[in-house]
């Protein structure tokens, strides 16, 4: 692999979210807490939501759309199946699957110079081969976190890159 990565900022991807609940006693209490969160409709107050597998969150925008999407999913699903005991921290975690989230995506490039990286990116965009031979993941996350590398997502990534190729290329730390 090269010394550069492709970084696409503020792109919507479907991913799984998780939040640490305050409940530490029973799963029944955790379920009641989730019901209160839904009823209050202020799900980001006092809760640290993050993309599953992302230690530092990974979410760019905690807006009304995200809140509505999470609440809609929680109302559709049986929350009991989405609450998990974390014995290591003695807390319950709530997982919410397949939610569209604004985040940053990155992929390691093969190039060792900025000029070669620009050429590489232009080529994979022109050929629409972004997902072939490149591992896309959410920036600064251990896991990939992206549920669906679709044609729609590919086109949005290309559209973003085409605005300013050089701004999307960063040297690896």
JSON list of C-alpha atoms in Angstrom, two decimals:
[
{"chain": "A", "resi": 1, "resn": "UNK", "atom": "CA", "xyz": [0.00, 0.00, 0.00]},
{"chain": "A", "resi": 2, "resn": "UNK", "atom": "CA", "xyz": [1.01, 3.57, -0.59]},
{"chain": "A", "resi": 3, "resn": "UNK", "atom": "CA", "xyz": [1.48, 6.60, 1.60]},
{"chain": "A", "resi": 4, "resn": "UNK", "atom": "CA", "xyz": [-1.85, 8.24, 0.75]},
{"chain": "A", "resi": 5, "resn": "UNK", "atom": "CA", "xyz": [-5.51, 7.68, 1.43]},
{"chain": "A", "resi": 6, "resn": "UNK", "atom": "CA", "xyz": [-8.67, 8.83, -0.27]},
{"chain": "A", "resi": 7, "resn": "UNK", "atom": "CA", "xyz": [-10.92, 10.69, 2.18]},
{"chain": "A", "resi": 8, "resn": "UNK", "atom": "CA", "xyz": [-14.50, 11.58, 1.27]},
{"chain": "A", "resi": 9, "resn": "UNK", "atom": "CA", "xyz": [-16.14, 13.87, 3.83]},
{"chain": "A", "resi": 10, "resn": "UNK", "atom": "CA", "xyz": [-19.81, 14.30, 4.74]},
{"chain": "A", "resi": 11, "resn": "UNK", "atom": "CA", "xyz": [-21.22, 11.41, 2.76]},
{"chain": "A", "resi": 12, "resn": "UNK", "atom": "CA", "xyz": [-24.34, 9.51, 3.79]},
{"chain": "A", "resi": 13, "resn": "UNK", "atom": "CA", "xyz": [-23.91, 5.77, 4.31]},
{"chain": "A", "resi": 14, "resn": "UNK", "atom": "CA", "xyz": [-26.10, 3.13, 5.88]},
{"chain": "A", "resi": 15, "resn": "UNK", "atom": "CA", "xyz": [-24.48, 1.89, 9.05]},
{"chain": "A", "resi": 16, "resn": "UNK", "atom": "CA", "xyz": [-25.24, 0.53, 12.52]},
{"chain": "A", "resi": 17, "resn": "UNK", "atom": "CA", "xyz": [-25.35, 2.83, 15.53]},
{"chain": "A", "resi": 18, "resn": "UNK", "atom": "CA", "xyz": [-24.87, 2.11, 19.20]},
{"chain": "A", "resi": 19, "resn": "UNK", "atom": "CA", "xyz": [-25.41, 4.02, 22.41]},
{"chain": "A", "resi": 20, "resn": "UNK", "atom": "CA", "xyz": [-24.57, 3.25, 26.02]},
{"chain": "A", "resi": 21, "resn": "UNK", "atom": "CA", "xyz": [-27.70, 3.32, 28.19]},
{"chain": "A", "resi": 22, "resn": "UNK", "atom": "CA", "xyz": [-27.76, 4.54, 31.78]},
{"chain": "A", "resi": 23, "resn": "UNK", "atom": "CA", "xyz": [-29.54, 1.37, 32.99]},
{"chain": "A", "resi": 24, "resn": "UNK", "atom": "CA", "xyz": [-27.31, -1.00, 34.90]},
{"chain": "A", "resi": 25, "resn": "UNK", "atom": "CA", "xyz": [-29.79, -3.29, 36.61]},
{"chain": "A", "resi": 26, "resn": "UNK", "atom": "CA", "xyz": [-32.16, -5.25, 34.39]},
{"chain": "A", "resi": 27, "resn": "UNK", "atom": "CA", "xyz": [-33.02, -5.53, 30.73]},
{"chain": "A", "resi": 28, "resn": "UNK", "atom": "CA", "xyz": [-36.56, -4.47, 31.66]},
{"chain": "A", "resi": 29, "resn": "UNK", "atom": "CA", "xyz": [-35.18, -1.18, 33.02]},
{"chain": "A", "resi": 30, "resn": "UNK", "atom": "CA", "xyz": [-33.13, -0.73, 29.85]},
{"chain": "A", "resi": 31, "resn": "UNK", "atom": "CA", "xyz": [-36.30, -1.23, 27.76]},
{"chain": "A", "resi": 32, "resn": "UNK", "atom": "CA", "xyz": [-38.13, 1.39, 29.83]},
{"chain": "A", "resi": 33, "resn": "UNK", "atom": "CA", "xyz": [-35.22, 3.77, 29.33]},
{"chain": "A", "resi": 34, "resn": "UNK", "atom": "CA", "xyz": [-35.44, 3.31, 25.55]},
{"chain": "A", "resi": 35, "resn": "UNK", "atom": "CA", "xyz": [-39.20, 4.00, 25.70]},
{"chain": "A", "resi": 36, "resn": "UNK", "atom": "CA", "xyz": [-38.51, 7.23, 27.61]},
{"chain": "A", "resi": 37, "resn": "UNK", "atom": "CA", "xyz": [-35.88, 8.26, 25.05]},
{"chain": "A", "resi": 38, "resn": "UNK", "atom": "CA", "xyz": [-38.38, 7.72, 22.22]},
{"chain": "A", "resi": 39, "resn": "UNK", "atom": "CA", "xyz": [-41.16, 9.59, 24.06]},
{"chain": "A", "resi": 40, "resn": "UNK", "atom": "CA", "xyz": [-38.95, 12.61, 24.83]},
{"chain": "A", "resi": 41, "resn": "UNK", "atom": "CA", "xyz": [-37.79, 12.81, 21.18]},
{"chain": "A", "resi": 42, "resn": "UNK", "atom": "CA", "xyz": [-34.45, 14.23, 22.32]},
{"chain": "A", "resi": 43, "resn": "UNK", "atom": "CA", "xyz": [-32.36, 11.15, 21.81]},
{"chain": "A", "resi": 44, "resn": "UNK", "atom": "CA", "xyz": [-29.00, 12.92, 21.59]},
{"chain": "A", "resi": 45, "resn": "UNK", "atom": "CA", "xyz": [-29.30, 14.72, 24.94]},
{"chain": "A", "resi": 46, "resn": "UNK", "atom": "CA", "xyz": [-27.15, 13.03, 27.59]},
{"chain": "A", "resi": 47, "resn": "UNK", "atom": "CA", "xyz": [-26.32, 10.10, 25.29]},
{"chain": "A", "resi": 48, "resn": "UNK", "atom": "CA", "xyz": [-23.14, 9.41, 23.34]},
{"chain": "A", "resi": 49, "resn": "UNK", "atom": "CA", "xyz": [-24.30, 7.92, 20.03]},
{"chain": "A", "resi": 50, "resn": "UNK", "atom": "CA", "xyz": [-21.65, 6.46, 17.75]},
{"chain": "A", "resi": 51, "resn": "UNK", "atom": "CA", "xyz": [-21.21, 4.25, 14.75]},
{"chain": "A", "resi": 52, "resn": "UNK", "atom": "CA", "xyz": [-20.72, 0.65, 15.82]},
{"chain": "A", "resi": 53, "resn": "UNK", "atom": "CA", "xyz": [-16.99, -0.06, 16.01]},
{"chain": "A", "resi": 54, "resn": "UNK", "atom": "CA", "xyz": [-15.99, 3.63, 16.07]},
{"chain": "A", "resi": 55, "resn": "UNK", "atom": "CA", "xyz": [-14.39, 4.61, 19.34]},
{"chain": "A", "resi": 56, "resn": "UNK", "atom": "CA", "xyz": [-14.69, 8.34, 18.58]},
{"chain": "A", "resi": 57, "resn": "UNK", "atom": "CA", "xyz": [-18.21, 8.38, 17.18]},
{"chain": "A", "resi": 58, "resn": "UNK", "atom": "CA", "xyz": [-17.84, 8.78, 13.43]},
{"chain": "A", "resi": 59, "resn": "UNK", "atom": "CA", "xyz": [-21.10, 10.75, 13.09]},
{"chain": "A", "resi": 60, "resn": "UNK", "atom": "CA", "xyz": [-20.77, 14.18, 11.47]},
{"chain": "A", "resi": 61, "resn": "UNK", "atom": "CA", "xyz": [-24.26, 15.53, 12.06]},
{"chain": "A", "resi": 62, "resn": "UNK", "atom": "CA", "xyz": [-26.73, 14.94, 14.87]},
{"chain": "A", "resi": 63, "resn": "UNK", "atom": "CA", "xyz": [-29.68, 16.52, 13.08]},
{"chain": "A", "resi": 64, "resn": "UNK", "atom": "CA", "xyz": [-33.46, 16.08, 13.09]},
{"chain": "A", "resi": 65, "resn": "UNK", "atom": "CA", "xyz": [-33.33, 13.67, 10.16]},
{"chain": "A", "resi": 66, "resn": "UNK", "atom": "CA", "xyz": [-30.98, 11.32, 12.00]},
{"chain": "A", "resi": 67, "resn": "UNK", "atom": "CA", "xyz": [-33.11, 11.56, 15.13]},
{"chain": "A", "resi": 68, "resn": "UNK", "atom": "CA", "xyz": [-36.29, 10.81, 13.15]},
{"chain": "A", "resi": 69, "resn": "UNK", "atom": "CA", "xyz": [-34.64, 7.84, 11.39]},
{"chain": "A", "resi": 70, "resn": "UNK", "atom": "CA", "xyz": [-33.46, 6.35, 14.70]},
{"chain": "A", "resi": 71, "resn": "UNK", "atom": "CA", "xyz": [-36.85, 6.84, 16.37]},
{"chain": "A", "resi": 72, "resn": "UNK", "atom": "CA", "xyz": [-38.65, 5.32, 13.37]},
{"chain": "A", "resi": 73, "resn": "UNK", "atom": "CA", "xyz": [-36.38, 2.26, 13.50]},
{"chain": "A", "resi": 74, "resn": "UNK", "atom": "CA", "xyz": [-36.82, 1.90, 17.27]},
{"chain": "A", "resi": 75, "resn": "UNK", "atom": "CA", "xyz": [-40.60, 2.09, 16.90]},
{"chain": "A", "resi": 76, "resn": "UNK", "atom": "CA", "xyz": [-40.54, -0.57, 14.15]},
{"chain": "A", "resi": 77, "resn": "UNK", "atom": "CA", "xyz": [-38.26, -3.05, 15.87]},
{"chain": "A", "resi": 78, "resn": "UNK", "atom": "CA", "xyz": [-38.65, -4.92, 19.13]},
{"chain": "A", "resi": 79, "resn": "UNK", "atom": "CA", "xyz": [-36.16, -2.99, 21.27]},
{"chain": "A", "resi": 80, "resn": "UNK", "atom": "CA", "xyz": [-35.62, -6.02, 23.49]},
{"chain": "A", "resi": 81, "resn": "UNK", "atom": "CA", "xyz": [-33.72, -7.69, 20.63]},
{"chain": "A", "resi": 82, "resn": "UNK", "atom": "CA", "xyz": [-31.46, -4.62, 20.24]},
{"chain": "A", "resi": 83, "resn": "UNK", "atom": "CA", "xyz": [-30.40, -4.20, 23.87]},
{"chain": "A", "resi": 84, "resn": "UNK", "atom": "CA", "xyz": [-27.24, -6.00, 24.92]},
{"chain": "A", "resi": 85, "resn": "UNK", "atom": "CA", "xyz": [-25.49, -6.35, 28.27]},
{"chain": "A", "resi": 86, "resn": "UNK", "atom": "CA", "xyz": [-21.87, -5.26, 28.26]},
{"chain": "A", "resi": 87, "resn": "UNK", "atom": "CA", "xyz": [-20.43, -7.21, 31.17]},
{"chain": "A", "resi": 88, "resn": "UNK", "atom": "CA", "xyz": [-17.06, -5.50, 30.84]},
{"chain": "A", "resi": 89, "resn": "UNK", "atom": "CA", "xyz": [-18.50, -2.04, 31.58]},
{"chain": "A", "resi": 90, "resn": "UNK", "atom": "CA", "xyz": [-21.62, -3.21, 33.46]},
{"chain": "A", "resi": 91, "resn": "UNK", "atom": "CA", "xyz": [-23.97, -1.27, 31.18]},
{"chain": "A", "resi": 92, "resn": "UNK", "atom": "CA", "xyz": [-26.62, -2.02, 28.61]},
{"chain": "A", "resi": 93, "resn": "UNK", "atom": "CA", "xyz": [-25.99, -0.94, 25.02]},
{"chain": "A", "resi": 94, "resn": "UNK", "atom": "CA", "xyz": [-28.68, -0.21, 22.45]},
{"chain": "A", "resi": 95, "resn": "UNK", "atom": "CA", "xyz": [-27.90, -1.06, 18.82]},
{"chain": "A", "resi": 96, "resn": "UNK", "atom": "CA", "xyz": [-29.87, 0.42, 15.92]},
{"chain": "A", "resi": 97, "resn": "UNK", "atom": "CA", "xyz": [-29.23, -1.18, 12.53]},
{"chain": "A", "resi": 98, "resn": "UNK", "atom": "CA", "xyz": [-29.03, 0.21, 9.01]},
{"chain": "A", "resi": 99, "resn": "UNK", "atom": "CA", "xyz": [-29.43, 3.97, 9.58]},
{"chain": "A", "resi": 100, "resn": "UNK", "atom": "CA", "xyz": [-28.31, 6.60, 7.02]},
{"chain": "A", "resi": 101, "resn": "UNK", "atom": "CA", "xyz": [-25.58, 8.70, 8.69]},
{"chain": "A", "resi": 102, "resn": "UNK", "atom": "CA", "xyz": [-23.38, 11.57, 7.52]},
{"chain": "A", "resi": 103, "resn": "UNK", "atom": "CA", "xyz": [-19.80, 10.46, 8.05]},
{"chain": "A", "resi": 104, "resn": "UNK", "atom": "CA", "xyz": [-16.35, 10.42, 6.43]},
{"chain": "A", "resi": 105, "resn": "UNK", "atom": "CA", "xyz": [-15.17, 7.45, 4.36]},
{"chain": "A", "resi": 106, "resn": "UNK", "atom": "CA", "xyz": [-11.57, 6.54, 3.64]},
{"chain": "A", "resi": 107, "resn": "UNK", "atom": "CA", "xyz": [-9.70, 4.06, 1.48]},
{"chain": "A", "resi": 108, "resn": "UNK", "atom": "CA", "xyz": [-5.99, 3.35, 1.37]},
{"chain": "A", "resi": 109, "resn": "UNK", "atom": "CA", "xyz": [-4.47, 4.21, -2.01]},
{"chain": "A", "resi": 110, "resn": "UNK", "atom": "CA", "xyz": [-1.66, 2.31, -3.75]},
{"chain": "A", "resi": 111, "resn": "UNK", "atom": "CA", "xyz": [0.33, 5.41, -4.74]},
{"chain": "A", "resi": 112, "resn": "UNK", "atom": "CA", "xyz": [3.44, 6.70, -2.98]},
{"chain": "A", "resi": 113, "resn": "UNK", "atom": "CA", "xyz": [3.36, 10.30, -4.26]},
{"chain": "A", "resi": 114, "resn": "UNK", "atom": "CA", "xyz": [0.62, 12.93, -4.25]},
{"chain": "A", "resi": 115, "resn": "UNK", "atom": "CA", "xyz": [0.80, 13.24, -8.04]},
{"chain": "A", "resi": 116, "resn": "UNK", "atom": "CA", "xyz": [0.44, 9.48, -8.51]},
{"chain": "A", "resi": 117, "resn": "UNK", "atom": "CA", "xyz": [-2.40, 9.43, -5.97]},
{"chain": "A", "resi": 118, "resn": "UNK", "atom": "CA", "xyz": [-4.30, 12.08, -7.97]},
{"chain": "A", "resi": 119, "resn": "UNK", "atom": "CA", "xyz": [-3.83, 10.04, -11.15]},
{"chain": "A", "resi": 120, "resn": "UNK", "atom": "CA", "xyz": [-4.93, 6.86, -9.37]},
{"chain": "A", "resi": 121, "resn": "UNK", "atom": "CA", "xyz": [-8.08, 8.51, -7.99]},
{"chain": "A", "resi": 122, "resn": "UNK", "atom": "CA", "xyz": [-9.01, 10.06, -11.34]},
{"chain": "A", "resi": 123, "resn": "UNK", "atom": "CA", "xyz": [-8.61, 6.65, -12.99]},
{"chain": "A", "resi": 124, "resn": "UNK", "atom": "CA", "xyz": [-10.76, 4.71, -10.51]},
{"chain": "A", "resi": 125, "resn": "UNK", "atom": "CA", "xyz": [-13.43, 7.43, -10.70]},
{"chain": "A", "resi": 126, "resn": "UNK", "atom": "CA", "xyz": [-13.45, 7.38, -14.52]},
{"chain": "A", "resi": 127, "resn": "UNK", "atom": "CA", "xyz": [-13.65, 3.58, -14.53]},
{"chain": "A", "resi": 128, "resn": "UNK", "atom": "CA", "xyz": [-16.15, 3.58, -11.64]},
{"chain": "A", "resi": 129, "resn": "UNK", "atom": "CA", "xyz": [-14.00, 0.94, -9.97]},
{"chain": "A", "resi": 130, "resn": "UNK", "atom": "CA", "xyz": [-13.87, 2.57, -6.52]},
{"chain": "A", "resi": 131, "resn": "UNK", "atom": "CA", "xyz": [-14.87, -0.58, -4.66]},
{"chain": "A", "resi": 132, "resn": "UNK", "atom": "CA", "xyz": [-12.65, -3.00, -6.60]},
{"chain": "A", "resi": 133, "resn": "UNK", "atom": "CA", "xyz": [-9.38, -3.62, -4.79]},
{"chain": "A", "resi": 134, "resn": "UNK", "atom": "CA", "xyz": [-9.98, -0.91, -2.19]},
{"chain": "A", "resi": 135, "resn": "UNK", "atom": "CA", "xyz": [-11.16, -1.38, 1.38]},
{"chain": "A", "resi": 136, "resn": "UNK", "atom": "CA", "xyz": [-13.56, 1.42, 2.28]},
{"chain": "A", "resi": 137, "resn": "UNK", "atom": "CA", "xyz": [-14.18, 2.16, 5.93]},
{"chain": "A", "resi": 138, "resn": "UNK", "atom": "CA", "xyz": [-15.41, 4.95, 8.14]},
{"chain": "A", "resi": 139, "resn": "UNK", "atom": "CA", "xyz": [-12.58, 7.33, 9.00]},
{"chain": "A", "resi": 140, "resn": "UNK", "atom": "CA", "xyz": [-10.70, 6.44, 12.19]},
{"chain": "A", "resi": 141, "resn": "UNK", "atom": "CA", "xyz": [-12.77, 3.31, 12.86]},
{"chain": "A", "resi": 142, "resn": "UNK", "atom": "CA", "xyz": [-11.45, -0.18, 13.50]},
{"chain": "A", "resi": 143, "resn": "UNK", "atom": "CA", "xyz": [-14.27, -1.86, 11.60]},
{"chain": "A", "resi": 144, "resn": "UNK", "atom": "CA", "xyz": [-15.54, -0.95, 8.14]},
{"chain": "A", "resi": 145, "resn": "UNK", "atom": "CA", "xyz": [-19.02, 0.00, 9.43]},
{"chain": "A", "resi": 146, "resn": "UNK", "atom": "CA", "xyz": [-20.55, 0.49, 5.98]},
{"chain": "A", "resi": 147, "resn": "UNK", "atom": "CA", "xyz": [-23.59, -1.73, 5.43]},
{"chain": "A", "resi": 148, "resn": "UNK", "atom": "CA", "xyz": [-24.03, -1.23, 1.71]},
{"chain": "A", "resi": 149, "resn": "UNK", "atom": "CA", "xyz": [-21.42, -0.30, -0.91]},
{"chain": "A", "resi": 150, "resn": "UNK", "atom": "CA", "xyz": [-24.10, 0.39, -3.51]},
{"chain": "A", "resi": 151, "resn": "UNK", "atom": "CA", "xyz": [-24.05, 1.95, -6.96]},
{"chain": "A", "resi": 152, "resn": "UNK", "atom": "CA", "xyz": [-25.78, 5.01, -5.49]},
{"chain": "A", "resi": 153, "resn": "UNK", "atom": "CA", "xyz": [-23.05, 5.41, -2.86]},
{"chain": "A", "resi": 154, "resn": "UNK", "atom": "CA", "xyz": [-20.36, 4.94, -5.52]},
{"chain": "A", "resi": 155, "resn": "UNK", "atom": "CA", "xyz": [-21.91, 7.72, -7.64]},
{"chain": "A", "resi": 156, "resn": "UNK", "atom": "CA", "xyz": [-22.12, 10.08, -4.64]},
{"chain": "A", "resi": 157, "resn": "UNK", "atom": "CA", "xyz": [-18.48, 9.41, -3.77]},
{"chain": "A", "resi": 158, "resn": "UNK", "atom": "CA", "xyz": [-17.42, 10.11, -7.36]},
{"chain": "A", "resi": 159, "resn": "UNK", "atom": "CA", "xyz": [-19.50, 13.30, -7.42]},
{"chain": "A", "resi": 160, "resn": "UNK", "atom": "CA", "xyz": [-17.79, 14.51, -4.22]},
{"chain": "A", "resi": 161, "resn": "UNK", "atom": "CA", "xyz": [-14.31, 13.62, -5.47]},
{"chain": "A", "resi": 162, "resn": "UNK", "atom": "CA", "xyz": [-14.90, 15.31, -8.83]},
{"chain": "A", "resi": 163, "resn": "UNK", "atom": "CA", "xyz": [-15.48, 18.65, -7.05]},
{"chain": "A", "resi": 164, "resn": "UNK", "atom": "CA", "xyz": [-11.86, 18.70, -5.80]},
{"chain": "A", "resi": 165, "resn": "UNK", "atom": "CA", "xyz": [-9.70, 15.61, -6.24]},
{"chain": "A", "resi": 166, "resn": "UNK", "atom": "CA", "xyz": [-6.69, 16.99, -4.35]},
{"chain": "A", "resi": 167, "resn": "UNK", "atom": "CA", "xyz": [-8.80, 17.91, -1.31]},
{"chain": "A", "resi": 168, "resn": "UNK", "atom": "CA", "xyz": [-9.84, 14.25, -1.04]},
{"chain": "A", "resi": 169, "resn": "UNK", "atom": "CA", "xyz": [-6.28, 12.92, -0.91]},
{"chain": "A", "resi": 170, "resn": "UNK", "atom": "CA", "xyz": [-4.36, 12.93, 2.36]},
{"chain": "A", "resi": 171, "resn": "UNK", "atom": "CA", "xyz": [-1.02, 11.60, 3.42]},
{"chain": "A", "resi": 172, "resn": "UNK", "atom": "CA", "xyz": [-1.28, 8.70, 5.83]},
{"chain": "A", "resi": 173, "resn": "UNK", "atom": "CA", "xyz": [-0.15, 9.36, 9.38]}
]
